[in-house]
mmCIF file of C-alpha atoms and ligand atoms in Angstrom:
data_model
loop_
_atom_site.group_PDB
_atom_site.id
_atom_site.type_symbol
_atom_site.label_atom_id
_atom_site.label_comp_id
_atom_site.label_asym_id
_atom_site.label_seq_id
_atom_site.Cartn_x
_atom_site.Cartn_y
_atom_site.Cartn_z
ATOM 1 C CA MET A 1 -16.322 14.743 25.707
ATOM 2 C CA GLU A 2 -15.843 16.318 22.332
ATOM 3 C CA LYS A 3 -17.377 14.441 19.414
ATOM 4 C CA LEU A 4 -14.878 13.914 16.581
ATOM 5 C CA ILE A 5 -16.850 11.949 14.024
ATOM 6 C CA GLU A 6 -20.434 10.834 13.630
ATOM 7 C CA LEU A 7 -21.881 8.521 11.011
ATOM 8 C CA LYS A 8 -25.623 8.879 10.454
ATOM 9 C CA ASP A 9 -27.410 6.043 8.675
ATOM 10 C CA VAL A 10 -24.652 5.528 6.100
ATOM 11 C CA LYS A 11 -25.611 3.251 3.194
ATOM 12 C CA THR A 12 -22.971 2.161 0.691
ATOM 13 C CA SER A 13 -23.693 -0.006 -2.355
ATOM 14 C CA PHE A 14 -21.763 -1.448 -5.263
ATOM 15 C CA PHE A 15 -23.672 -1.164 -8.502
ATOM 16 C CA THR A 16 -22.494 -4.232 -10.435
ATOM 17 C CA HIS A 17 -23.811 -5.751 -13.636
ATOM 18 C CA LEU A 18 -25.615 -8.329 -11.493
ATOM 19 C CA GLY A 19 -27.374 -5.658 -9.500
ATOM 20 C CA GLU A 20 -26.917 -3.576 -6.371
ATOM 21 C CA VAL A 21 -24.736 -5.163 -3.696
ATOM 22 C CA GLN A 22 -25.834 -3.454 -0.466
ATOM 23 C CA ALA A 23 -22.538 -3.665 1.420
ATOM 24 C CA VAL A 24 -23.438 -1.161 4.169
ATOM 25 C CA ARG A 25 -27.145 -0.930 4.906
ATOM 26 C CA GLY A 26 -27.461 1.887 7.436
ATOM 27 C CA VAL A 27 -24.619 2.328 9.898
ATOM 28 C CA SER A 28 -24.593 4.977 12.622
ATOM 29 C CA TYR A 29 -21.950 5.566 15.270
ATOM 30 C CA SER A 30 -20.021 8.355 16.881
ATOM 31 C CA LEU A 31 -16.557 8.638 18.293
ATOM 32 C CA ASN A 32 -15.172 11.140 20.775
ATOM 33 C CA LYS A 33 -11.735 12.692 20.774
ATOM 34 C CA GLY A 34 -9.100 10.339 22.174
ATOM 35 C CA GLU A 35 -11.526 7.381 22.179
ATOM 36 C CA ALA A 36 -10.832 3.978 20.591
ATOM 37 C CA LEU A 37 -13.691 2.118 18.935
ATOM 38 C CA GLY A 38 -13.479 -1.470 17.747
ATOM 39 C CA ILE A 39 -15.468 -2.641 14.748
ATOM 40 C CA VAL A 40 -15.696 -6.403 14.666
ATOM 41 C CA GLY A 41 -17.220 -8.803 12.154
ATOM 42 C CA GLU A 42 -16.460 -11.527 9.644
ATOM 43 C CA SER A 43 -15.246 -10.655 6.176
ATOM 44 C CA GLY A 44 -18.115 -9.263 4.116
ATOM 45 C CA SER A 45 -19.816 -7.736 7.181
ATOM 46 C CA GLY A 46 -19.281 -4.217 5.821
ATOM 47 C CA LYS A 47 -16.746 -3.095 8.414
ATOM 48 C CA SER A 48 -13.983 -2.195 5.911
ATOM 49 C CA ILE A 49 -16.422 -0.689 3.397
ATOM 50 C CA THR A 50 -17.802 1.555 6.157
ATOM 51 C CA SER A 51 -14.279 2.896 6.760
ATOM 52 C CA MET A 52 -13.501 3.238 3.062
ATOM 53 C CA SER A 53 -16.695 5.329 2.880
ATOM 54 C CA VAL A 54 -15.331 7.573 5.660
ATOM 55 C CA MET A 55 -11.979 7.964 3.931
ATOM 56 C CA GLY A 56 -13.496 8.662 0.513
ATOM 57 C CA LEU A 57 -11.543 5.682 -0.828
ATOM 58 C CA LEU A 58 -14.351 3.542 -2.250
ATOM 59 C CA GLN A 59 -13.427 1.941 -5.536
ATOM 60 C CA TYR A 60 -15.767 2.034 -8.522
ATOM 61 C CA PRO A 61 -18.619 0.887 -8.622
ATOM 62 C CA GLY A 62 -18.952 1.614 -4.904
ATOM 63 C CA THR A 63 -20.979 4.673 -3.848
ATOM 64 C CA VAL A 64 -22.253 6.090 -0.594
ATOM 65 C CA LYS A 65 -25.957 6.196 -1.401
ATOM 66 C CA SER A 66 -27.180 8.149 1.589
ATOM 67 C CA GLY A 67 -26.399 9.247 5.111
ATOM 68 C CA GLU A 68 -23.968 11.690 6.649
ATOM 69 C CA ILE A 69 -20.370 11.403 7.813
ATOM 70 C CA VAL A 70 -19.824 14.401 10.041
ATOM 71 C CA PHE A 71 -16.174 14.968 10.911
ATOM 72 C CA LYS A 72 -15.373 17.980 13.109
ATOM 73 C CA GLY A 73 -18.770 19.421 12.303
ATOM 74 C CA GLU A 74 -18.608 19.030 8.520
ATOM 75 C CA ASP A 75 -20.098 16.359 6.261
ATOM 76 C CA LEU A 76 -17.267 14.549 4.493
ATOM 77 C CA LEU A 77 -19.701 13.356 1.825
ATOM 78 C CA LYS A 78 -19.999 16.947 0.619
ATOM 79 C CA LYS A 79 -16.244 17.381 0.180
ATOM 80 C CA ASN A 80 -14.611 17.235 -3.233
ATOM 81 C CA LYS A 81 -11.670 15.006 -4.149
ATOM 82 C CA LYS A 82 -9.061 17.655 -3.402
ATOM 83 C CA GLU A 83 -10.528 18.477 0.006
ATOM 84 C CA MET A 84 -10.673 14.778 0.860
ATOM 85 C CA MET A 85 -7.059 14.341 -0.151
ATOM 86 C CA SER A 86 -6.012 17.031 2.282
ATOM 87 C CA ILE A 87 -8.136 15.499 5.064
ATOM 88 C CA ARG A 88 -6.570 12.062 4.452
ATOM 89 C CA GLY A 89 -3.159 12.015 6.051
ATOM 90 C CA ASN A 90 -3.584 15.398 7.703
ATOM 91 C CA GLU A 91 -6.616 14.715 9.815
ATOM 92 C CA ILE A 92 -7.575 11.102 9.161
ATOM 93 C CA ALA A 93 -4.964 8.430 8.504
ATOM 94 C CA MET A 94 -5.376 4.772 7.742
ATOM 95 C CA ILE A 95 -3.217 1.657 8.153
ATOM 96 C CA PHE A 96 -3.948 -1.680 6.478
ATOM 97 C CA GLN A 97 -3.269 -5.341 7.013
ATOM 98 C CA ASP A 98 -0.251 -5.813 4.779
ATOM 99 C CA PRO A 99 2.472 -3.218 5.262
ATOM 100 C CA MET A 100 4.537 -4.616 2.421
ATOM 101 C CA THR A 101 2.001 -3.624 -0.184
ATOM 102 C CA SER A 102 1.560 -0.171 1.340
ATOM 103 C CA LEU A 103 5.262 0.582 1.434
ATOM 104 C CA ASN A 104 7.163 1.319 -1.759
ATOM 105 C CA PRO A 105 9.993 -1.251 -2.056
ATOM 106 C CA VAL A 106 12.315 1.060 -4.034
ATOM 107 C CA TYR A 107 12.500 3.864 -1.483
ATOM 108 C CA THR A 108 14.038 3.849 1.984
ATOM 109 C CA VAL A 109 11.586 4.013 4.861
ATOM 110 C CA GLY A 110 13.106 7.395 5.742
ATOM 111 C CA ASP A 111 12.236 8.805 2.301
ATOM 112 C CA GLN A 112 8.682 7.523 2.674
ATOM 113 C CA ILE A 113 8.134 8.988 6.128
ATOM 114 C CA MET A 114 9.709 12.298 5.064
ATOM 115 C CA GLU A 115 7.527 12.409 1.974
ATOM 116 C CA ALA A 116 4.438 11.960 4.122
ATOM 117 C CA ILE A 117 5.600 14.687 6.521
ATOM 118 C CA ARG A 118 6.503 17.172 3.810
ATOM 119 C CA LYS A 119 3.305 16.580 1.858
ATOM 120 C CA HIS A 120 1.339 17.851 4.824
ATOM 121 C CA GLN A 121 3.653 20.121 6.747
ATOM 122 C CA ASN A 122 5.773 23.026 5.624
ATOM 123 C CA LEU A 123 9.133 21.725 6.872
ATOM 124 C CA SER A 124 12.641 21.865 5.427
ATOM 125 C CA LYS A 125 14.337 18.601 4.463
ATOM 126 C CA ALA A 126 16.482 18.684 7.607
ATOM 127 C CA GLU A 127 13.464 19.306 9.837
ATOM 128 C CA ALA A 128 11.525 16.498 8.130
ATOM 129 C CA LEU A 129 14.439 14.131 8.649
ATOM 130 C CA LYS A 130 14.589 15.017 12.336
ATOM 131 C CA LYS A 131 10.843 14.448 12.650
ATOM 132 C CA ALA A 132 11.057 11.139 10.745
ATOM 133 C CA ILE A 133 13.742 9.865 13.150
ATOM 134 C CA GLU A 134 11.582 10.945 16.117
ATOM 135 C CA MET A 135 8.603 9.080 14.651
ATOM 136 C CA LEU A 136 10.641 5.873 14.179
ATOM 137 C CA GLU A 137 11.781 6.208 17.763
ATOM 138 C CA LEU A 138 8.211 6.790 18.936
ATOM 139 C CA VAL A 139 7.023 3.534 17.365
ATOM 140 C CA GLY A 140 9.891 1.611 18.891
ATOM 141 C CA ILE A 141 12.231 0.986 15.949
ATOM 142 C CA PRO A 142 15.672 0.393 17.462
ATOM 143 C CA ASP A 143 18.592 2.535 16.254
ATOM 144 C CA PRO A 144 16.372 4.882 14.167
ATOM 145 C CA THR A 145 19.189 7.147 12.898
ATOM 146 C CA LYS A 146 20.673 4.146 11.094
ATOM 147 C CA ARG A 147 17.446 2.313 10.211
ATOM 148 C CA ILE A 148 16.005 5.349 8.526
ATOM 149 C CA ASN A 149 18.200 4.565 5.498
ATOM 150 C CA ALA A 150 17.026 0.959 5.227
ATOM 151 C CA TYR A 151 14.593 -0.368 2.629
ATOM 152 C CA PRO A 152 11.246 -2.017 3.516
ATOM 153 C CA HIS A 153 12.498 -5.554 2.763
ATOM 154 C CA GLU A 154 15.193 -5.093 5.388
ATOM 155 C CA PHE A 155 12.503 -4.930 8.099
ATOM 156 C CA SER A 156 10.474 -7.767 9.613
ATOM 157 C CA GLY A 157 6.670 -7.791 9.180
ATOM 158 C CA GLY A 158 6.146 -6.350 12.661
ATOM 159 C CA MET A 159 8.752 -3.622 12.093
ATOM 160 C CA ARG A 160 7.191 -2.720 8.739
ATOM 161 C CA GLN A 161 3.817 -2.324 10.459
ATOM 162 C CA ARG A 162 5.515 0.018 12.957
ATOM 163 C CA VAL A 163 6.885 2.011 10.017
ATOM 164 C CA MET A 164 3.347 2.247 8.566
ATOM 165 C CA ILE A 165 2.067 3.474 11.931
ATOM 166 C CA ALA A 166 4.921 6.032 12.007
ATOM 167 C CA ILE A 167 3.911 7.266 8.527
ATOM 168 C CA ALA A 168 0.234 7.411 9.514
ATOM 169 C CA LEU A 169 0.953 9.345 12.681
ATOM 170 C CA SER A 170 3.679 11.614 11.306
ATOM 171 C CA CYS A 171 1.092 14.244 10.415
ATOM 172 C CA GLU A 172 -0.578 14.003 13.785
ATOM 173 C CA PRO A 173 -4.008 12.909 12.545
ATOM 174 C CA ASP A 174 -7.017 13.319 14.834
ATOM 175 C CA LEU A 175 -8.291 9.940 13.704
ATOM 176 C CA LEU A 176 -6.415 6.749 12.881
ATOM 177 C CA ILE A 177 -8.362 3.986 11.142
ATOM 178 C CA ALA A 178 -6.562 0.671 11.451
ATOM 179 C CA ASP A 179 -8.018 -2.114 9.268
ATOM 180 C CA GLU A 180 -6.782 -5.534 10.447
ATOM 181 C CA PRO A 181 -3.388 -3.999 11.351
ATOM 182 C CA THR A 182 -2.113 -7.135 13.089
ATOM 183 C CA THR A 183 -3.796 -9.932 11.086
ATOM 184 C CA ALA A 184 -0.672 -10.787 9.063
ATOM 185 C CA LEU A 185 1.581 -10.844 12.152
ATOM 186 C CA ASP A 186 2.314 -13.592 14.664
ATOM 187 C CA VAL A 187 0.755 -13.458 18.095
ATOM 188 C CA THR A 188 3.665 -11.902 20.037
ATOM 189 C CA ILE A 189 4.238 -9.163 17.454
ATOM 190 C CA GLN A 190 0.468 -8.633 17.271
ATOM 191 C CA ALA A 191 0.394 -7.943 21.016
ATOM 192 C CA GLN A 192 3.311 -5.500 20.680
ATOM 193 C CA ILE A 193 1.645 -3.545 17.858
ATOM 194 C CA LEU A 194 -1.630 -3.356 19.825
ATOM 195 C CA ASP A 195 0.258 -2.127 22.903
ATOM 196 C CA LEU A 196 1.919 0.470 20.718
ATOM 197 C CA MET A 197 -1.403 1.702 19.382
ATOM 198 C CA LYS A 198 -2.745 1.982 22.912
ATOM 199 C CA GLU A 199 0.330 3.880 24.052
ATOM 200 C CA LEU A 200 0.127 6.287 21.112
ATOM 201 C CA LYS A 201 -3.545 6.890 21.772
ATOM 202 C CA ASP A 202 -2.742 7.857 25.360
ATOM 203 C CA LYS A 203 0.316 9.925 24.410
ATOM 204 C CA LEU A 204 -1.041 11.747 21.359
ATOM 205 C CA ASN A 205 -4.788 11.649 22.137
ATOM 206 C CA THR A 206 -5.459 10.202 18.668
ATOM 207 C CA SER A 207 -8.899 8.673 18.216
ATOM 208 C CA ILE A 208 -8.722 5.161 16.815
ATOM 209 C CA VAL A 209 -11.121 2.965 14.858
ATOM 210 C CA LEU A 210 -9.758 -0.557 14.997
ATOM 211 C CA ILE A 211 -11.326 -2.933 12.463
ATOM 212 C CA THR A 212 -10.850 -6.649 12.944
ATOM 213 C CA HIS A 213 -12.461 -10.047 12.462
ATOM 214 C CA ASP A 214 -11.016 -11.066 15.827
ATOM 215 C CA LEU A 215 -12.985 -9.911 18.869
ATOM 216 C CA GLY A 216 -9.996 -10.820 21.052
ATOM 217 C CA VAL A 217 -7.934 -8.052 19.476
ATOM 218 C CA VAL A 218 -10.170 -5.148 20.547
ATOM 219 C CA ALA A 219 -10.217 -5.908 24.265
ATOM 220 C CA ASP A 220 -6.967 -4.180 25.153
ATOM 221 C CA VAL A 221 -7.155 -1.162 22.911
ATOM 222 C CA CYS A 222 -10.801 -0.196 22.649
ATOM 223 C CA SER A 223 -13.321 1.056 25.166
ATOM 224 C CA ARG A 224 -16.335 0.538 22.889
ATOM 225 C CA VAL A 225 -17.169 -2.072 20.306
ATOM 226 C CA LEU A 226 -19.533 -2.359 17.329
ATOM 227 C CA VAL A 227 -20.312 -5.849 16.088
ATOM 228 C CA MET A 228 -21.229 -5.819 12.381
ATOM 229 C CA TYR A 229 -22.979 -8.425 10.271
ATOM 230 C CA GLY A 230 -24.597 -8.334 6.872
ATOM 231 C CA GLY A 231 -23.915 -4.586 6.429
ATOM 232 C CA LEU A 232 -25.558 -3.671 9.756
ATOM 233 C CA ILE A 233 -24.530 -3.126 13.370
ATOM 234 C CA MET A 234 -25.841 -6.055 15.413
ATOM 235 C CA GLU A 235 -24.640 -4.932 18.820
ATOM 236 C CA GLU A 236 -22.912 -1.925 20.300
ATOM 237 C CA GLY A 237 -21.566 -1.565 23.764
ATOM 238 C CA LYS A 238 -18.695 -0.950 26.153
ATOM 239 C CA VAL A 239 -16.006 -3.542 25.743
ATOM 240 C CA GLU A 240 -16.971 -5.198 29.077
ATOM 241 C CA ASP A 241 -20.654 -5.429 28.000
ATOM 242 C CA ILE A 242 -19.716 -7.117 24.747
ATOM 243 C CA PHE A 243 -17.382 -9.583 26.453
ATOM 244 C CA TYR A 244 -19.220 -10.361 29.694
ATOM 245 C CA ASN A 245 -22.825 -9.532 28.923
ATOM 246 C CA PRO A 246 -23.418 -9.983 25.187
ATOM 247 C CA LYS A 247 -27.048 -9.616 24.125
ATOM 248 C CA HIS A 248 -26.886 -10.679 20.489
ATOM 249 C CA PRO A 249 -26.609 -14.326 19.346
ATOM 250 C CA TYR A 250 -24.010 -13.345 16.727
ATOM 251 C CA THR A 251 -21.791 -11.710 19.372
ATOM 252 C CA VAL A 252 -22.154 -14.831 21.520
ATOM 253 C CA GLY A 253 -21.072 -16.897 18.514
ATOM 254 C CA LEU A 254 -18.044 -14.691 17.908
ATOM 255 C CA LEU A 255 -17.018 -14.966 21.581
ATOM 256 C CA LYS A 256 -17.183 -18.767 21.421
ATOM 257 C CA SER A 257 -14.791 -18.711 18.479
ATOM 258 C CA ILE A 258 -12.002 -16.815 20.321
ATOM 259 C CA PRO A 259 -9.188 -19.044 21.569
ATOM 260 C CA LYS A 260 -8.738 -18.669 25.324
ATOM 261 C CA ILE A 261 -5.319 -19.247 26.829
ATOM 262 C CA GLU A 262 -6.503 -20.157 30.328
ATOM 263 C CA HIS A 263 -8.947 -22.960 29.463
ATOM 264 C CA LYS A 264 -8.648 -25.357 26.642
ATOM 265 C CA GLU A 265 -12.271 -25.390 25.534
ATOM 266 C CA ARG A 266 -13.159 -26.539 22.075
ATOM 267 C CA LEU A 267 -13.555 -23.606 19.726
ATOM 268 C CA VAL A 268 -16.963 -23.385 18.166
ATOM 269 C CA PRO A 269 -17.055 -21.751 14.733
ATOM 270 C CA ILE A 270 -20.380 -20.250 13.704
ATOM 271 C CA ASP A 271 -22.046 -22.570 11.158
ATOM 272 C CA GLY A 272 -23.197 -21.295 7.803
ATOM 273 C CA THR A 273 -22.216 -18.352 5.631
ATOM 274 C CA PRO A 274 -23.026 -14.634 5.712
ATOM 275 C CA PRO A 275 -26.025 -13.367 3.737
ATOM 276 C CA ASP A 276 -25.898 -12.519 0.046
ATOM 277 C CA LEU A 277 -25.978 -8.747 -0.040
ATOM 278 C CA LEU A 278 -27.131 -8.717 -3.628
ATOM 279 C CA HIS A 279 -30.397 -10.082 -2.254
ATOM 280 C CA PRO A 280 -30.272 -9.194 1.442
ATOM 281 C CA PRO A 281 -32.803 -10.993 3.644
ATOM 282 C CA LYS A 282 -35.748 -8.793 4.619
ATOM 283 C CA GLY A 283 -35.646 -9.863 8.259
ATOM 284 C CA CYS A 284 -32.657 -10.340 10.547
ATOM 285 C CA PRO A 285 -29.499 -10.925 8.477
ATOM 286 C CA PHE A 286 -28.305 -13.537 10.961
ATOM 287 C CA ALA A 287 -31.520 -15.558 10.922
ATOM 288 C CA ALA A 288 -30.219 -18.309 8.621
ATOM 289 C CA ARG A 289 -27.435 -19.095 11.112
ATOM 290 C CA CYS A 290 -29.112 -18.292 14.430
ATOM 291 C CA GLU A 291 -30.127 -21.098 16.756
ATOM 292 C CA HIS A 292 -32.724 -18.788 18.343
ATOM 293 C CA ALA A 293 -34.443 -17.729 15.114
ATOM 294 C CA MET A 294 -38.195 -17.207 15.341
ATOM 295 C CA ASN A 295 -40.776 -16.559 12.616
ATOM 296 C CA ILE A 296 -40.608 -12.824 13.079
ATOM 297 C CA CYS A 297 -36.838 -12.918 12.530
ATOM 298 C CA MET A 298 -37.463 -14.006 8.926
ATOM 299 C CA GLU A 299 -40.155 -11.402 8.344
ATOM 300 C CA GLU A 300 -39.018 -8.180 9.941
ATOM 301 C CA ARG A 301 -35.660 -6.596 10.541
ATOM 302 C CA PRO A 302 -35.337 -6.090 14.305
ATOM 303 C CA GLU A 303 -34.946 -2.558 15.631
ATOM 304 C CA PHE A 304 -32.047 -1.474 17.770
ATOM 305 C CA PHE A 305 -33.115 -1.455 21.379
ATOM 306 C CA ASN A 306 -31.355 -0.336 24.545
ATOM 307 C CA CYS A 307 -30.366 -3.232 26.725
ATOM 308 C CA GLY A 308 -28.203 -1.249 29.166
ATOM 309 C CA GLU A 309 -26.411 2.035 29.418
ATOM 310 C CA GLY A 310 -24.705 2.627 26.094
ATOM 311 C CA HIS A 311 -25.525 -0.955 25.180
ATOM 312 C CA LYS A 312 -27.733 -1.728 22.177
ATOM 313 C CA SER A 313 -28.726 -4.852 20.310
ATOM 314 C CA MET A 314 -30.548 -5.429 17.029
ATOM 315 C CA CYS A 315 -32.325 -8.662 17.784
ATOM 316 C CA TRP A 316 -35.867 -9.925 18.432
ATOM 317 C CA LEU A 317 -34.804 -12.371 21.123
ATOM 318 C CA LEU A 318 -34.770 -9.885 24.015
ATOM 319 C CA HIS A 319 -36.665 -7.105 22.281
ATOM 320 C CA PRO A 320 -39.490 -5.865 24.519
ATOM 321 C CA ASP A 321 -41.969 -5.818 21.563
ATOM 322 C CA SER A 322 -41.071 -9.211 20.169
ATOM 323 C CA PRO A 323 -43.946 -11.692 19.710
ATOM 324 C CA LYS A 324 -42.059 -14.534 21.426
ATOM 325 C CA THR A 325 -44.895 -17.007 21.019
ATOM 326 C CA GLU A 326 -44.159 -17.547 17.387
ATOM 327 C CA LEU A 327 -41.124 -19.678 18.098
ATOM 328 C CA LYS A 328 -39.783 -21.651 15.190
ATOM 329 C CA GLY A 329 -37.904 -24.041 17.393
ATOM 330 C CA GLY A 330 -34.320 -24.354 18.557
ATOM 331 C CA VAL A 331 -34.870 -21.665 21.168
ATOM 332 C CA ARG A 332 -33.118 -22.040 24.540
HETATM 333 FE FE1 SF4 B 401 -31.420 -14.635 16.027
HETATM 334 FE FE2 SF4 B 401 -33.811 -13.556 15.616
HETATM 335 FE FE3 SF4 B 401 -32.035 -12.272 17.078
HETATM 336 FE FE4 SF4 B 401 -31.699 -12.522 14.484
HETATM 337 S S1 SF4 B 401 -33.345 -11.402 15.511
HETATM 338 S S2 SF4 B 401 -30.166 -12.813 16.012
HETATM 339 S S3 SF4 B 401 -32.516 -14.529 14.081
HETATM 340 S S4 SF4 B 401 -33.024 -14.237 17.557
HETATM 341 MG MG1 MG B 402 -11.623 -5.979 5.432
#
């Protein structure tokens, strides 16, 4: 498998007047061509900031402090603004939660898709129009020759998200980063958009990073999942490991909070709030909310350890070197 992108120990901070907010505290992952990776976590876990760091779209006062983001063999952190602009859209595209704010209300969707196409490809107006209609068709917009002249407000939320996907894919990017692409949509439409992303991945061999707070969303689209918390990756594994054999208490907590259609169990939200990243805890970031927390969890950040093939967890509970005698209580 050909590696498309690799993050090596990326740290991103926001230097505010209160101090340094350590939003991403050392994230490493890699993604192959045509692969779909899910990044899951609550808001404030660092999952969006990690992707903004990749795209070169961090807002002031955010800065990537250290690490490498190697895309097709080159470090994106060494690229200048102009080079990043050409990579965005051409090679890496992004879609966000709310398609209404990303679409311009005063232009037709056709104009907006054609603009994206012509910005990156040397096509005549007629060729761009033809391509735009093809893209609308590809993402399942009915009657595209007519709908291409409609304005964003004439589309439903789900259809607008399809338009955004059409714009993102119109330049045939190698990597599509989708940040909560279905969060604003109702469940049926959400399923349709996820199916569409899966279909496009298979058809166009686009690699996908799907960012969501909802673990349930990644199951269909992604083959691998990262679970983030407190600016760090807590667990990484194949989708079936994460769902059926989770090794991190935070992942277990997330799984308990997914509604299941087949059984009507009570949903259990995880108690407590995420850590303050202005003063991140020195030990495990989840310790304050973890029912298995031990003394060492407060003192030392756990290392990532292998708990299966391609399966890693950052937790003292099952760590081979953990001093399990120092239990603080509440352990199973
Ligand atoms: Fe819980 Fe300790 Fe594991 Fe953190 S390291 S998740 S506190 S058991
Ligand atoms: Mg976010």
